[in-house]
Coordinates of C-alpha atoms in Angstrom, one line a residue:
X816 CA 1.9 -34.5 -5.4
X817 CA 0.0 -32.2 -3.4
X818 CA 0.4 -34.4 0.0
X819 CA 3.9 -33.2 -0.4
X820 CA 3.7 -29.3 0.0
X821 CA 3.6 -27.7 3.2
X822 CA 0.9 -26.7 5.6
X823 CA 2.1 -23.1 4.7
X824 CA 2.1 -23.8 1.0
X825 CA -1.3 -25.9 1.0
X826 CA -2.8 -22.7 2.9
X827 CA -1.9 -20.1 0.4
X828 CA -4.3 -18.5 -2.1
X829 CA -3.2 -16.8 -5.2
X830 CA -3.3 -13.2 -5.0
X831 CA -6.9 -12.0 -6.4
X832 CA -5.0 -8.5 -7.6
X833 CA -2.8 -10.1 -9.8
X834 CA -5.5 -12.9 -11.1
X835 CA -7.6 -9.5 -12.1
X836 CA -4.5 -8.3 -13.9
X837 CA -4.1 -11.3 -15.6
X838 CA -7.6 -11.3 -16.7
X839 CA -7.1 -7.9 -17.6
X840 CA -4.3 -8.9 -19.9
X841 CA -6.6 -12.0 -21.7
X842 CA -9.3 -10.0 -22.1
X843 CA -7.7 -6.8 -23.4
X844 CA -8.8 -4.9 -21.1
X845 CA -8.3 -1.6 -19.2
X846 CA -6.4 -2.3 -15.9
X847 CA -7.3 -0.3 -12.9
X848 CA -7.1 -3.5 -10.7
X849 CA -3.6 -3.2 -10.0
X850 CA -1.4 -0.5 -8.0
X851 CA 0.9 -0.4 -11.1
X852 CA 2.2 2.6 -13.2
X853 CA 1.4 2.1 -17.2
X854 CA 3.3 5.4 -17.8
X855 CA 7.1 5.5 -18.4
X856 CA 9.7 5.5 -15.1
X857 CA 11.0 9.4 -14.9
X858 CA 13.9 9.4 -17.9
X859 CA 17.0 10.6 -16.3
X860 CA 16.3 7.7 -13.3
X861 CA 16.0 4.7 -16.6
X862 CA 19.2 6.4 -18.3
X863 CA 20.9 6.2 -14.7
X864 CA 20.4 2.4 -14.5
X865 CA 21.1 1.6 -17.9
X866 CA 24.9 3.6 -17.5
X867 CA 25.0 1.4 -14.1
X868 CA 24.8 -1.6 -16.5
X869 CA 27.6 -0.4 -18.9
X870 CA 29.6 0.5 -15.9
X871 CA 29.5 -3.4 -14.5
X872 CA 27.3 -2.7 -11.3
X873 CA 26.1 -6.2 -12.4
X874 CA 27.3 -8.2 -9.1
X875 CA 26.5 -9.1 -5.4
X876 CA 26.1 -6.0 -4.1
X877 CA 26.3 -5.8 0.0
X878 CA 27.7 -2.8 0.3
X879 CA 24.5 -0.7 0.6
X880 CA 25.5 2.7 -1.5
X881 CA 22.1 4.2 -1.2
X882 CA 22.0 4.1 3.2
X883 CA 23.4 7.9 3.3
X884 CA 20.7 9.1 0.9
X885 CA 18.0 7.6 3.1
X886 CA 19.7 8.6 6.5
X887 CA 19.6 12.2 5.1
X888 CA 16.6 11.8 3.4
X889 CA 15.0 10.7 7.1
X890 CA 16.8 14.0 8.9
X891 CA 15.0 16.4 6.2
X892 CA 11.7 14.7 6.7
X893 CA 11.2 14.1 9.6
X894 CA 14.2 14.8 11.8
X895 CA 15.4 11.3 12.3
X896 CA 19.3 10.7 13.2
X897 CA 19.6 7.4 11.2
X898 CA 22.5 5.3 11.0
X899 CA 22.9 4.1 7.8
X900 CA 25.4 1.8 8.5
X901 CA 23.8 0.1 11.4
X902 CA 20.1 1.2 10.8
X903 CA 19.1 0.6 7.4
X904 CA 18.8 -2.6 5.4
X905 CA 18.6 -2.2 1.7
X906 CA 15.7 -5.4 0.1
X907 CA 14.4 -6.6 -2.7
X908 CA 10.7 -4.1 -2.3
X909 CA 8.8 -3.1 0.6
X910 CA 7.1 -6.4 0.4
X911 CA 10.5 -8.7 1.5
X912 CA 11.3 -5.8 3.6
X913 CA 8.2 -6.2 5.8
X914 CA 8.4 -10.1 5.5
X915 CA 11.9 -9.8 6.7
X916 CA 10.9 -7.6 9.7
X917 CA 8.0 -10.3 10.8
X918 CA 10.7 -13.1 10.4
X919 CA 12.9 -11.5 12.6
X920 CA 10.9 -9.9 15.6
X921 CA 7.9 -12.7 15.4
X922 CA 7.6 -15.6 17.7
X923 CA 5.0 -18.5 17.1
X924 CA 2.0 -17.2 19.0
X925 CA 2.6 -13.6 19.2
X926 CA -0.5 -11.2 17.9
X927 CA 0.4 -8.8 15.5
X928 CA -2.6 -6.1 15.2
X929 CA -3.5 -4.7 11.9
X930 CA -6.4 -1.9 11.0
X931 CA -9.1 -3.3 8.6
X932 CA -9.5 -3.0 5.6
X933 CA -5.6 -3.7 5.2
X934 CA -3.5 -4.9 2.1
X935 CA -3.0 -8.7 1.2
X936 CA 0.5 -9.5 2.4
X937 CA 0.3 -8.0 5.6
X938 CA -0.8 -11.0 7.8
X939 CA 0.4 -13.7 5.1
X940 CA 3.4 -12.4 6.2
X941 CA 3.1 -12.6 10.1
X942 CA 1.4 -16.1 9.7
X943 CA 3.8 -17.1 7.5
X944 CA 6.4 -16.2 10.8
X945 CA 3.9 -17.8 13.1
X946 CA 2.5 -14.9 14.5
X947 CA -1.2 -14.4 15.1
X948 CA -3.1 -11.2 13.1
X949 CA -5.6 -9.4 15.3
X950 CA -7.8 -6.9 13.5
X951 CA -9.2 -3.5 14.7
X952 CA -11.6 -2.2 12.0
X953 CA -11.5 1.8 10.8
X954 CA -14.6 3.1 10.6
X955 CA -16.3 3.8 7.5
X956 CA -17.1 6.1 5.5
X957 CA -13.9 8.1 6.7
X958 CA -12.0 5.0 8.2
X959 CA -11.8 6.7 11.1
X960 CA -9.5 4.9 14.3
X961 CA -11.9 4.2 17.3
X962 CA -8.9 4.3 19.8
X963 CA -11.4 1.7 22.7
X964 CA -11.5 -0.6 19.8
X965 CA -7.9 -0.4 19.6
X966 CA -6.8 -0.7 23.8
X967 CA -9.2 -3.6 23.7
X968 CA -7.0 -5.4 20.9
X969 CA -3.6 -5.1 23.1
X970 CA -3.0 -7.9 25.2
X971 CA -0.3 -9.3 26.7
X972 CA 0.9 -11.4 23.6
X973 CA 1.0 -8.3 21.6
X974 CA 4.7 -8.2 19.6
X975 CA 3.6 -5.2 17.1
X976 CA 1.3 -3.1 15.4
X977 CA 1.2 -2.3 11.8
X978 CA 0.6 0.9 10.3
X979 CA 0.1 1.7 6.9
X980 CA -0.1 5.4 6.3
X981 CA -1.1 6.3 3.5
X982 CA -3.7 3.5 3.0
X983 CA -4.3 1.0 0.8
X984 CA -7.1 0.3 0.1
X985 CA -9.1 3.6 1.3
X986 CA -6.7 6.4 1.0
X987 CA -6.4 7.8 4.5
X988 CA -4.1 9.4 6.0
X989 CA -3.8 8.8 9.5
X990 CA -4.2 12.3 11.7
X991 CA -1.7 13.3 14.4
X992 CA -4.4 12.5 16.7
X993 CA -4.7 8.9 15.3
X994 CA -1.1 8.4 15.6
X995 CA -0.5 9.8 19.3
X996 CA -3.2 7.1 20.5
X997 CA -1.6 4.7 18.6
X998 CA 1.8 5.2 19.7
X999 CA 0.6 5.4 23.4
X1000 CA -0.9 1.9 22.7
X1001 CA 3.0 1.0 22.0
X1002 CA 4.5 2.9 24.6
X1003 CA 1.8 1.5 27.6
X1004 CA 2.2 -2.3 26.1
X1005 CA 5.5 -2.3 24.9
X1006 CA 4.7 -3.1 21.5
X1007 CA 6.5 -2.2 18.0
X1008 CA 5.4 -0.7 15.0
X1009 CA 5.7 -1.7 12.0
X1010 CA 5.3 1.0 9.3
X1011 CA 4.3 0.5 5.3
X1012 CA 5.3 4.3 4.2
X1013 CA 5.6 3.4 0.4
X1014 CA 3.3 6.4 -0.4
X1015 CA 4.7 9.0 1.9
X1016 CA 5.5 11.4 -1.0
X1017 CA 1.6 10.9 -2.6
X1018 CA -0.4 13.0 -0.6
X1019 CA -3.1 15.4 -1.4
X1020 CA -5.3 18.3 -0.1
X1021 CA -2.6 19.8 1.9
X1022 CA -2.4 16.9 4.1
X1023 CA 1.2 15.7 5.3
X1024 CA 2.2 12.4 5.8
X1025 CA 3.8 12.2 9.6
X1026 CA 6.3 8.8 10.3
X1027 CA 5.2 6.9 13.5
X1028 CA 8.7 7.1 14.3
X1029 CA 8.7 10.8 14.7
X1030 CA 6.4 10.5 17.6
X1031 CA 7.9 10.8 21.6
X1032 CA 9.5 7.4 22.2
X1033 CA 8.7 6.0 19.2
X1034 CA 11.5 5.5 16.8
X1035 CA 13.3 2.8 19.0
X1036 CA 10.4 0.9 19.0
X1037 CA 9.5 1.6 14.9
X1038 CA 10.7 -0.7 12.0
X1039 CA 10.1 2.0 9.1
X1040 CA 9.6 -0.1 5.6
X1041 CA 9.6 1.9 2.2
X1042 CA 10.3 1.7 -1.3
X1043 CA 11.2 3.9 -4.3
X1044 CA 8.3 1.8 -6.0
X1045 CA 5.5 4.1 -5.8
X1046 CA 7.5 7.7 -5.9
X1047 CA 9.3 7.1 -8.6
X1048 CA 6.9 5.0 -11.3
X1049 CA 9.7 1.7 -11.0
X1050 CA 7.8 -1.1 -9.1
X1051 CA 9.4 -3.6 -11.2
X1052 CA 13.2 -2.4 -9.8
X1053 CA 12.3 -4.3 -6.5
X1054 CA 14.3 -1.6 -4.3
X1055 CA 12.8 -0.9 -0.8
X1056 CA 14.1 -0.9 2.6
X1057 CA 13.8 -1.5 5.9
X1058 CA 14.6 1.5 8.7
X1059 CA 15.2 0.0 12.9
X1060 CA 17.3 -0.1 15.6
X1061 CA 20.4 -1.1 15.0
X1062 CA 19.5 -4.7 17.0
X1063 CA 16.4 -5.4 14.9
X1064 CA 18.0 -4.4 11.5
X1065 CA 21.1 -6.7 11.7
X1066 CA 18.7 -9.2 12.3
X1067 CA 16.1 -8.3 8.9
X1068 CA 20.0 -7.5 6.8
X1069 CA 20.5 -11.5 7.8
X1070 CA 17.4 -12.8 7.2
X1071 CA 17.5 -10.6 3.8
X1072 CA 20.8 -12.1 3.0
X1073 CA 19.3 -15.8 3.4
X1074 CA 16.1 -15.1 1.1
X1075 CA 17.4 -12.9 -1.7
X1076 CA 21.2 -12.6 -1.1
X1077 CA 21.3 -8.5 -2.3
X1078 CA 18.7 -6.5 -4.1
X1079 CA 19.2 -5.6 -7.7
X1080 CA 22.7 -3.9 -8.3
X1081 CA 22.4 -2.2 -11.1
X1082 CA 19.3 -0.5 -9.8
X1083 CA 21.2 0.4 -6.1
X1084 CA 23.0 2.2 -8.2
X1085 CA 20.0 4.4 -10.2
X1086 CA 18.3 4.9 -6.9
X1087 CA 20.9 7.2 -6.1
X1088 CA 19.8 9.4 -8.8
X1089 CA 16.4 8.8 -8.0
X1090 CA 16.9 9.6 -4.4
X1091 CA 18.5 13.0 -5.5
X1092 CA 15.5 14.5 -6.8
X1093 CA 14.7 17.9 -6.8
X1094 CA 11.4 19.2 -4.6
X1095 CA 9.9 20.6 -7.8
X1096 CA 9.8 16.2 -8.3
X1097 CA 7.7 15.5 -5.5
X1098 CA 5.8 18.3 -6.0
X1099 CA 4.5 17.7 -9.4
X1100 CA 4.0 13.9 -8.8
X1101 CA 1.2 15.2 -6.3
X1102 CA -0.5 17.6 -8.5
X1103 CA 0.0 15.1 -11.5
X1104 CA -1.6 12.1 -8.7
X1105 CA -4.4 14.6 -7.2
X1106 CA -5.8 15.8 -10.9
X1107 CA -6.0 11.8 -11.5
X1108 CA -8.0 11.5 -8.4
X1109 CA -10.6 14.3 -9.0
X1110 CA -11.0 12.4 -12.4
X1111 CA -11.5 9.1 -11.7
X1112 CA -13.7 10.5 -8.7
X1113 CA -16.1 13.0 -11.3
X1114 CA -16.4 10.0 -13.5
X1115 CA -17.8 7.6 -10.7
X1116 CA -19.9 10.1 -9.0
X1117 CA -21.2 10.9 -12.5
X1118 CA -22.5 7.3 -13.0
X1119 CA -24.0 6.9 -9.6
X1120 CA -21.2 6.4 -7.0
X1121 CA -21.4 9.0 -3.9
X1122 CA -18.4 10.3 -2.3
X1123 CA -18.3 10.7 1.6
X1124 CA -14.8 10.8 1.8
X1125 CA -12.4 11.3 -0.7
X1126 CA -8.8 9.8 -0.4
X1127 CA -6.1 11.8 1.3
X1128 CA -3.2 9.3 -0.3
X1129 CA -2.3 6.7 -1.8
X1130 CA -3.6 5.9 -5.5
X1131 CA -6.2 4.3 -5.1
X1132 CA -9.9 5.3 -4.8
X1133 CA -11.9 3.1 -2.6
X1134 CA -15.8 3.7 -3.9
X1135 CA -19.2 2.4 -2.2
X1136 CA -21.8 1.5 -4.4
X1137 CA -24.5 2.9 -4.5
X1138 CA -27.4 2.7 -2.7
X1139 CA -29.6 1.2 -5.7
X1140 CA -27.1 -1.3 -6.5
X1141 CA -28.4 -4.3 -5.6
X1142 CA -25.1 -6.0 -7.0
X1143 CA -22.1 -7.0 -4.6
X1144 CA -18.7 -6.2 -5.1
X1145 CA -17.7 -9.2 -6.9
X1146 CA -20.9 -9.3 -9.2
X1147 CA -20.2 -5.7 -9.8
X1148 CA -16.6 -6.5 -10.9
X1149 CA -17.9 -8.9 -13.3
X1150 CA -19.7 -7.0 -15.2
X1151 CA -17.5 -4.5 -15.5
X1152 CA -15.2 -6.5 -16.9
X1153 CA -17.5 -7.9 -19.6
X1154 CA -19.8 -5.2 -20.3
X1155 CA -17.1 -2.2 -20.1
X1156 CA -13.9 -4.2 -20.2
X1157 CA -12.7 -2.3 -17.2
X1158 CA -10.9 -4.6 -14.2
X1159 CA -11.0 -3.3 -10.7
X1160 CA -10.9 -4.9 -7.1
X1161 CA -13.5 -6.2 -5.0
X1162 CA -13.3 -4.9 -2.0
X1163 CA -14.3 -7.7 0.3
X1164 CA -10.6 -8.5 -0.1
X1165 CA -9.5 -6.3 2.2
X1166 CA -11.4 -7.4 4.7
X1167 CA -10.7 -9.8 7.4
X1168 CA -13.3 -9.5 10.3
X1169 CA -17.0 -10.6 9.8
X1170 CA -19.3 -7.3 9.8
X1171 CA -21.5 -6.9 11.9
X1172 CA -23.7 -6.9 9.2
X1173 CA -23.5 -10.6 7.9
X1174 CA -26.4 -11.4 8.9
X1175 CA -28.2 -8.7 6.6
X1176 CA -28.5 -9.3 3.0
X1177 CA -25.7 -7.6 2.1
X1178 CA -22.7 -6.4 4.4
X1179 CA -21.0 -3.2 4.0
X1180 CA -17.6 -5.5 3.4
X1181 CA -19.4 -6.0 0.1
X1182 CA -20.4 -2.9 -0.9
X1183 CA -16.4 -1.5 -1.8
X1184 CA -14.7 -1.9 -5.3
X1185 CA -11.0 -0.5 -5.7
X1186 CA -9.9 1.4 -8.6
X1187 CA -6.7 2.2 -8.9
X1188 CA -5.7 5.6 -10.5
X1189 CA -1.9 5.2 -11.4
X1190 CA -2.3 5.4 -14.8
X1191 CA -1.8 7.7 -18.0
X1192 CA -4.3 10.2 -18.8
X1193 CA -4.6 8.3 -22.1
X1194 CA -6.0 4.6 -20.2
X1195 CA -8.1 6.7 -17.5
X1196 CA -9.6 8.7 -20.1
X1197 CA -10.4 5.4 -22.4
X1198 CA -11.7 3.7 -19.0
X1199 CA -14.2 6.9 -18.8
X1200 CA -15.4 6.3 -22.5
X1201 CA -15.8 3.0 -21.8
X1202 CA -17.7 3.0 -18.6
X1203 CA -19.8 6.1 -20.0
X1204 CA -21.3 3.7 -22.9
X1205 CA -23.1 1.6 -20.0
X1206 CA -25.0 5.1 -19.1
X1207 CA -28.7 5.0 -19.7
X1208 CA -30.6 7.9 -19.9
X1209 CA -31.0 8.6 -16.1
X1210 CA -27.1 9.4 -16.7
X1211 CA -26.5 6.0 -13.9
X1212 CA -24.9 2.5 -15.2
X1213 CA -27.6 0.6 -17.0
X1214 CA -26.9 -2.4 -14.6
X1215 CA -26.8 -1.1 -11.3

């Protein structure tokens, strides 16, 4: 039966995150592979939607109760006048909202640019709508933008660029420098921007994340996509949304509409309580998010991993190998699993451009694994004893 699928359907691969967790899950073992919380949702926010069930939010829901929140939400953050009537499209995640954005603004043809390393569903999503991904690579070790790279990747079929700030994979935050050169790039071409914001509130080291948007010119010309996912521990709710001119947002609310019909009722509802939090929240959420950095970072750098730069956001950790690891990503992910029982990513994933480095033994494409640091003090510190059994007695992992 496989003559009858579609070219799209014949072309698309499983995602390799959620095969690790699924190995994770046969194998019993300790799941860093995937950006998931294993701690409880916040308790008032799970009482919330629960009292939304008993009180029958349990329908179609189109009328989006939760656009005021974000409209005044985007006014204290970043000084945005929002219209959440027009402006804002309530979805089912981040992830339909940025596939409903490419559906809507992408003609077959058209070059949507992305930064490399970038996350899976990004240019599924603009193929998927026809579109064409272009790639600029950051710069490692501190992904840094090289803004030539970046005017060479415009062009004349140019629809958008994506942004994803803070990163996943690597962690970065994208500087205020960064994004002026990038939104001059839209101004000068006439491009959008797409945004990925869904870890706007996990920042660390006193750095600030700043919305494209925000920047001269920029917000008529920025499709802001989000989620309460990541902030609030609830990735299974499926509530995210997308943020554009009015234009380009009745066009994603449609194109929602035909996919999904409405996002989850009940949980419209609990956002609102969710989206009511106090700043104390968000501030504890990065100290809780930073402390699990630094830990997962000690333990690595303890077994032989070195640290040139050290994420900014996100929750992820995105660690080179070291130098006397003759082992690529995927062979180091391997054993992992079966000598520690540990899962994490390869990071060769990410990747989408050939290195200039193929042609060496190993690339620096496979010299990345992604741990992902979202988890109760309880599983990262029984990762730690685990990995720390594999230590010989030069303190290093016996097999690297």
């Amino acid at each position: 039966m496989e003559g009858k699928l579609s070219t799209v359907a014949k072309s698309l691969k499983p995602s390799p995150i959620q095969e690790l967790s699924l190995l994770a899950q046969r194998c019993n073992a300790i799941n860093l592979a995937e950006g998931f919380p294993d701690f409880p949702a916040p308790l008032r926010i799970k009482h919330a939607a629960i009292q939304a069930i008993s009180s029958d939010f349990n329908q179609y829901r189109h009328v989006q109760g939760i656009c005021d929140h974000l409209a005044n939400r985007m006014k204290h953050m970043h000084d945005l006048d929002v219209d959440p009537v027009t402006d804002i499209v309530i979805c089912c995640g981040q992830t339909e909202a940025f596939a409903a954005t490419m559906f809507a603004i992408i003609n077959p043809g058209e070059e949507v640019i992305l930064f490399d390393p970038s996350f899976e569903t990004y240019d599924t999503c603009i193929t998927m709508a026809g579109g064409v991904p272009v790639y600029v690579p950051l710069e490692p070790p501190c992904w840094t933008l090289d803004s030539d790279k970046l005017m060479k990747a415009f062009t004349s079929r140019t629809k958008a660029i994506v942004l994803n700030s803070p990163h996943n994979p690597t962690g970065k935050v994208f500087t205020q420098d960064e994004l002026e050169i990038i939104a001059g790039a839209c101004r000068t071409w006439d491009a959008l921007a797409v945004t990925d914001e869904v870890y706007e509130h996990i920042t660390y080291d006193n750095e600030k994340h700043i919305s494209l948007a925000k920047l001269p010119g920029m917000q008529r010309r920025t499709i802001i996509t989000s989620s309460l996912s990541k902030t609030f521990s609830i990735t299974g709710w499926r509530i995210g949304w997308a943020i554009a001119p009015s234009c380009i947002a009745t066009a994603i609310r449609n194109i929602h509409t035909k996919l999904t019909d409405s996002a989850p009722a009940p949980f419209q509802e609990a956002s609102l309580t969710a989206l009511t939090s106090t700043p104390e929240y968000f501030e504890t959420l990065k100290n809780d998010y930073q402390q699990k950095r630094d830990f997962i970072i000690e333990l690595l750098e303890n077994v032989g991993f070195n640290f040139a730069f050290k994420p900014k956001g996100s929750f992820f950790i995105f660690a080179q190998l070291p130098c006397s690891c003759t082992l690529s990503d995927v062979e180091f992910v391997e054993k992992m699993i079966k000598q520690a029982e540990v899962v994490a990513v390869p990071g060769r994933g990410f990747f989408h451009q050939v290195s200039e480095e193929s042609q060496t033994k190993v690339c620096y494409q496979e010299r990345y694994i992604r741990f992902a640091y979202c988890k109760s003090n309880a599983t990262l510190n029984a990762a730690a004893q685990k990995i720390k059994r594999l230590v010989d007695e030069r303190g290093k992992l016996n097999f690297l």
